[in-house]
Amino acid sequence: MFVSSGPEPIEPKSVPNVLLTNLEDAKKSIKNAGFEVGKVEYQNHASYPKGIVISQNPEKDTMAQPESKINLVVASGFKDFSLPVALPDTTATLDMSVYINGSLASQFNKNTFVPVETEILLLKEQKEQYQVLVKLRKHGTTEWLSYKQYVINSINQSVSEEQLMDDSVFADSLPVTTTTATPTTNTTETDFDF
């Protein structure tokens, strides 16, 4: 006569470390280690680019039963940010150029002057601080009306306007790609989304 002692006990396994990897690689690592991907949540984060795992539960190197679920929190990219730029009180048509950390943001939304590439530039560079330089000139001329420099801290979302030390950084020899604006006779504000 044989008496069953029940199923063999399943040994717990070490949970893999998937922090700071992209979501697809994290999923592969979890499955290869014998676990399942649980709930995936997305969260804005100032320090991590979009798609990077910033938290896992259970934590890395803890022991868990095979096939148990590992929940992940993934960075959804930097929080949206608006920078208001005052336009001068003029009836003239204006050209606007916006530089981010020295690079010209060249694609604009025609209606709202939102630099389409700005968010991409910020995410790729992953910097804590950004310099935004804004140039305005009368359309069809080389006469620059104003220069503004802003410093944006991407962690606490603060903005400061700085005095330009040297306007030569905006020399006309730089490649200029602009959007054209026709403001009303009242001072207007244009929001740049970051």
Short mmCIF file of C-alpha atoms in Angstrom, two decimals:
data_model
loop_
_atom_site.label_atom_id
_atom_site.label_comp_id
_atom_site.label_asym_id
_atom_site.label_seq_id
_atom_site.Cartn_x
_atom_site.Cartn_y
_atom_site.Cartn_z
CA MET A 1 0.00 0.00 0.00
CA PHE A 2 1.25 3.47 -0.96
CA VAL A 3 0.17 6.64 0.82
CA SER A 4 0.67 9.99 -0.92
CA SER A 5 2.55 12.59 1.04
CA GLY A 6 1.06 15.38 -1.09
CA PRO A 7 2.65 17.58 -3.71
CA GLU A 8 6.31 18.48 -3.50
CA PRO A 9 6.78 21.86 -1.79
CA ILE A 10 7.64 24.63 -4.23
CA GLU A 11 10.77 26.52 -3.33
CA PRO A 12 10.54 30.32 -3.42
CA LYS A 13 12.73 32.14 -5.94
CA SER A 14 14.60 35.44 -5.86
CA VAL A 15 12.70 38.34 -7.46
CA PRO A 16 14.71 39.87 -10.33
CA ASN A 17 15.84 43.49 -10.29
CA VAL A 18 14.02 45.31 -13.11
CA LEU A 19 14.46 48.86 -11.78
CA LEU A 20 15.71 51.44 -14.32
CA THR A 21 15.07 49.15 -17.28
CA ASN A 22 12.51 49.84 -19.98
CA LEU A 23 9.12 48.18 -19.61
CA GLU A 24 9.59 45.61 -22.39
CA ASP A 25 12.93 44.40 -21.00
CA ALA A 26 11.43 44.29 -17.49
CA LYS A 27 8.57 42.07 -18.70
CA LYS A 28 11.04 39.66 -20.35
CA SER A 29 13.22 39.48 -17.23
CA ILE A 30 10.20 38.78 -15.03
CA LYS A 31 8.93 35.97 -17.29
CA ASN A 32 12.43 34.47 -17.71
CA ALA A 33 12.79 34.34 -13.91
CA GLY A 34 9.54 32.35 -13.63
CA PHE A 35 7.22 35.14 -12.46
CA GLU A 36 4.29 36.98 -14.02
CA VAL A 37 3.85 40.68 -14.70
CA GLY A 38 1.17 42.09 -12.42
CA LYS A 39 -0.36 45.55 -12.44
CA VAL A 40 1.52 48.25 -14.40
CA GLU A 41 0.93 51.85 -13.29
CA TYR A 42 2.29 55.03 -14.88
CA GLN A 43 3.54 58.04 -12.96
CA ASN A 44 5.02 61.43 -13.92
CA HIS A 45 8.58 61.76 -12.71
CA ALA A 46 11.05 64.62 -13.16
CA SER A 47 14.17 62.43 -13.04
CA TYR A 48 13.34 59.51 -15.35
CA PRO A 49 12.42 59.37 -19.04
CA LYS A 50 9.24 57.80 -20.34
CA GLY A 51 9.01 53.99 -20.21
CA ILE A 52 11.55 53.33 -17.42
CA VAL A 53 10.57 51.15 -14.44
CA ILE A 54 10.92 53.26 -11.27
CA SER A 55 9.38 50.88 -8.70
CA GLN A 56 8.58 47.19 -8.33
CA ASN A 57 6.64 45.12 -5.78
CA PRO A 58 7.82 42.69 -4.47
CA GLU A 59 11.21 44.40 -4.30
CA LYS A 60 14.33 43.03 -5.97
CA ASP A 61 16.18 40.14 -4.31
CA THR A 62 13.25 39.22 -2.04
CA MET A 63 11.93 35.66 -2.16
CA ALA A 64 8.56 34.88 -3.75
CA GLN A 65 6.71 31.85 -5.05
CA PRO A 66 7.23 31.07 -8.74
CA GLU A 67 4.50 32.42 -11.02
CA SER A 68 3.53 35.10 -8.48
CA LYS A 69 2.90 38.58 -9.87
CA ILE A 70 5.35 41.48 -9.82
CA ASN A 71 3.69 44.91 -9.95
CA LEU A 72 5.50 47.76 -11.68
CA VAL A 73 5.44 51.57 -11.67
CA VAL A 74 6.69 53.07 -14.94
CA ALA A 75 7.72 56.67 -15.61
CA SER A 76 5.31 58.39 -18.00
CA GLY A 77 7.84 61.13 -18.74
CA PHE A 78 8.26 64.62 -17.44
CA LYS A 79 5.24 66.51 -16.22
CA ASP A 80 3.76 68.97 -18.70
CA PHE A 81 4.97 72.49 -18.14
CA SER A 82 3.82 75.82 -19.59
CA LEU A 83 6.08 78.82 -20.01
CA PRO A 84 4.15 82.05 -20.65
CA VAL A 85 5.97 84.41 -23.05
CA ALA A 86 4.63 87.98 -23.29
CA LEU A 87 4.39 89.40 -26.81
CA PRO A 88 5.00 93.11 -27.40
CA ASP A 89 2.12 95.50 -28.02
CA THR A 90 2.38 95.83 -31.79
CA THR A 91 0.32 95.33 -34.91
CA ALA A 92 3.38 94.08 -36.82
CA THR A 93 3.68 90.44 -37.81
CA LEU A 94 6.35 88.80 -35.67
CA ASP A 95 8.76 85.90 -36.13
CA MET A 96 9.51 83.92 -32.99
CA SER A 97 12.55 81.68 -32.45
CA VAL A 98 12.88 79.48 -29.38
CA TYR A 99 16.15 77.83 -28.35
CA ILE A 100 16.32 75.07 -25.75
CA ASN A 101 19.78 74.52 -24.23
CA GLY A 102 21.33 76.13 -27.30
CA SER A 103 19.40 74.08 -29.89
CA LEU A 104 16.72 75.65 -32.03
CA ALA A 105 13.26 74.16 -31.49
CA SER A 106 12.18 74.28 -35.10
CA GLN A 107 8.71 72.74 -35.36
CA PHE A 108 5.79 74.78 -34.13
CA ASN A 109 2.07 74.42 -33.91
CA LYS A 110 0.86 77.18 -36.24
CA ASN A 111 -2.05 78.26 -34.06
CA THR A 112 -0.61 78.22 -30.55
CA PHE A 113 3.15 78.52 -31.09
CA VAL A 114 3.79 75.32 -29.17
CA PRO A 115 7.22 73.93 -30.14
CA VAL A 116 6.38 70.34 -31.03
CA GLU A 117 9.97 69.13 -30.49
CA THR A 118 10.38 70.75 -27.07
CA GLU A 119 9.01 67.84 -25.04
CA ILE A 120 11.14 65.39 -27.00
CA LEU A 121 14.29 67.45 -26.44
CA LEU A 122 13.66 67.62 -22.71
CA LEU A 123 13.03 63.89 -22.43
CA LYS A 124 16.11 62.94 -24.45
CA GLU A 125 18.44 65.20 -22.52
CA GLN A 126 17.13 64.28 -19.05
CA LYS A 127 18.54 67.42 -17.47
CA GLU A 128 17.50 68.97 -14.19
CA GLN A 129 17.72 72.46 -15.64
CA TYR A 130 16.91 73.91 -19.06
CA GLN A 131 17.73 77.26 -20.61
CA VAL A 132 15.02 78.58 -22.89
CA LEU A 133 15.93 81.52 -25.12
CA VAL A 134 13.21 83.42 -26.99
CA LYS A 135 13.84 85.86 -29.86
CA LEU A 136 11.19 88.06 -31.45
CA ARG A 137 11.64 90.09 -34.64
CA LYS A 138 9.48 91.88 -37.16
CA HIS A 139 8.58 89.56 -40.01
CA GLY A 140 10.73 90.04 -43.10
CA THR A 141 13.40 92.11 -41.32
CA THR A 142 16.59 91.47 -39.38
CA GLU A 143 15.47 93.78 -36.58
CA TRP A 144 15.22 91.80 -33.36
CA LEU A 145 12.66 93.30 -30.99
CA SER A 146 13.47 91.40 -27.82
CA TYR A 147 15.50 88.63 -26.27
CA LYS A 148 14.33 86.71 -23.21
CA GLN A 149 16.12 83.98 -21.32
CA TYR A 150 14.36 81.64 -18.91
CA VAL A 151 15.83 78.96 -16.69
CA ILE A 152 13.49 76.06 -15.92
CA ASN A 153 14.14 73.64 -13.08
CA SER A 154 12.46 70.41 -14.21
CA ILE A 155 12.41 68.89 -10.71
CA ASN A 156 10.44 71.56 -8.86
CA GLN A 157 8.91 73.09 -12.03
CA SER A 158 10.19 76.59 -11.21
CA VAL A 159 10.98 79.29 -13.77
CA SER A 160 13.25 82.28 -13.45
CA GLU A 161 13.87 84.99 -16.02
CA GLU A 162 17.52 85.94 -16.36
CA GLN A 163 19.23 89.01 -17.74
CA LEU A 164 21.06 88.22 -20.96
CA MET A 165 24.76 88.86 -20.56
CA ASP A 166 25.65 88.78 -24.23
CA ASP A 167 23.23 89.11 -27.15
CA SER A 168 25.91 87.74 -29.50
CA VAL A 169 24.67 84.22 -28.71
CA PHE A 170 21.77 85.14 -30.98
CA ALA A 171 23.92 86.23 -33.90
CA ASP A 172 22.06 86.16 -37.20
CA SER A 173 24.58 83.61 -38.49
CA LEU A 174 22.72 80.97 -36.44
CA PRO A 175 20.22 78.91 -38.44
CA VAL A 176 16.83 80.48 -37.87
CA THR A 177 13.59 78.56 -38.19
CA THR A 178 10.63 80.55 -37.00
CA THR A 179 6.91 80.64 -36.72
CA THR A 180 4.95 83.70 -37.72
CA ALA A 181 2.56 85.40 -35.33
CA THR A 182 0.20 88.27 -35.91
CA PRO A 183 -0.67 89.57 -32.44
CA THR A 184 -3.44 92.03 -31.72
CA THR A 185 -2.70 95.52 -30.45
CA ASN A 186 -2.98 94.21 -26.87
CA THR A 187 -0.16 92.44 -25.08
CA THR A 188 -0.66 88.71 -25.40
CA GLU A 189 0.85 85.69 -23.75
CA THR A 190 1.88 82.56 -25.58
CA ASP A 191 2.29 79.28 -23.69
CA PHE A 192 5.08 76.88 -24.60
CA ASP A 193 4.32 73.38 -23.28
CA PHE A 194 7.23 71.33 -22.01
#
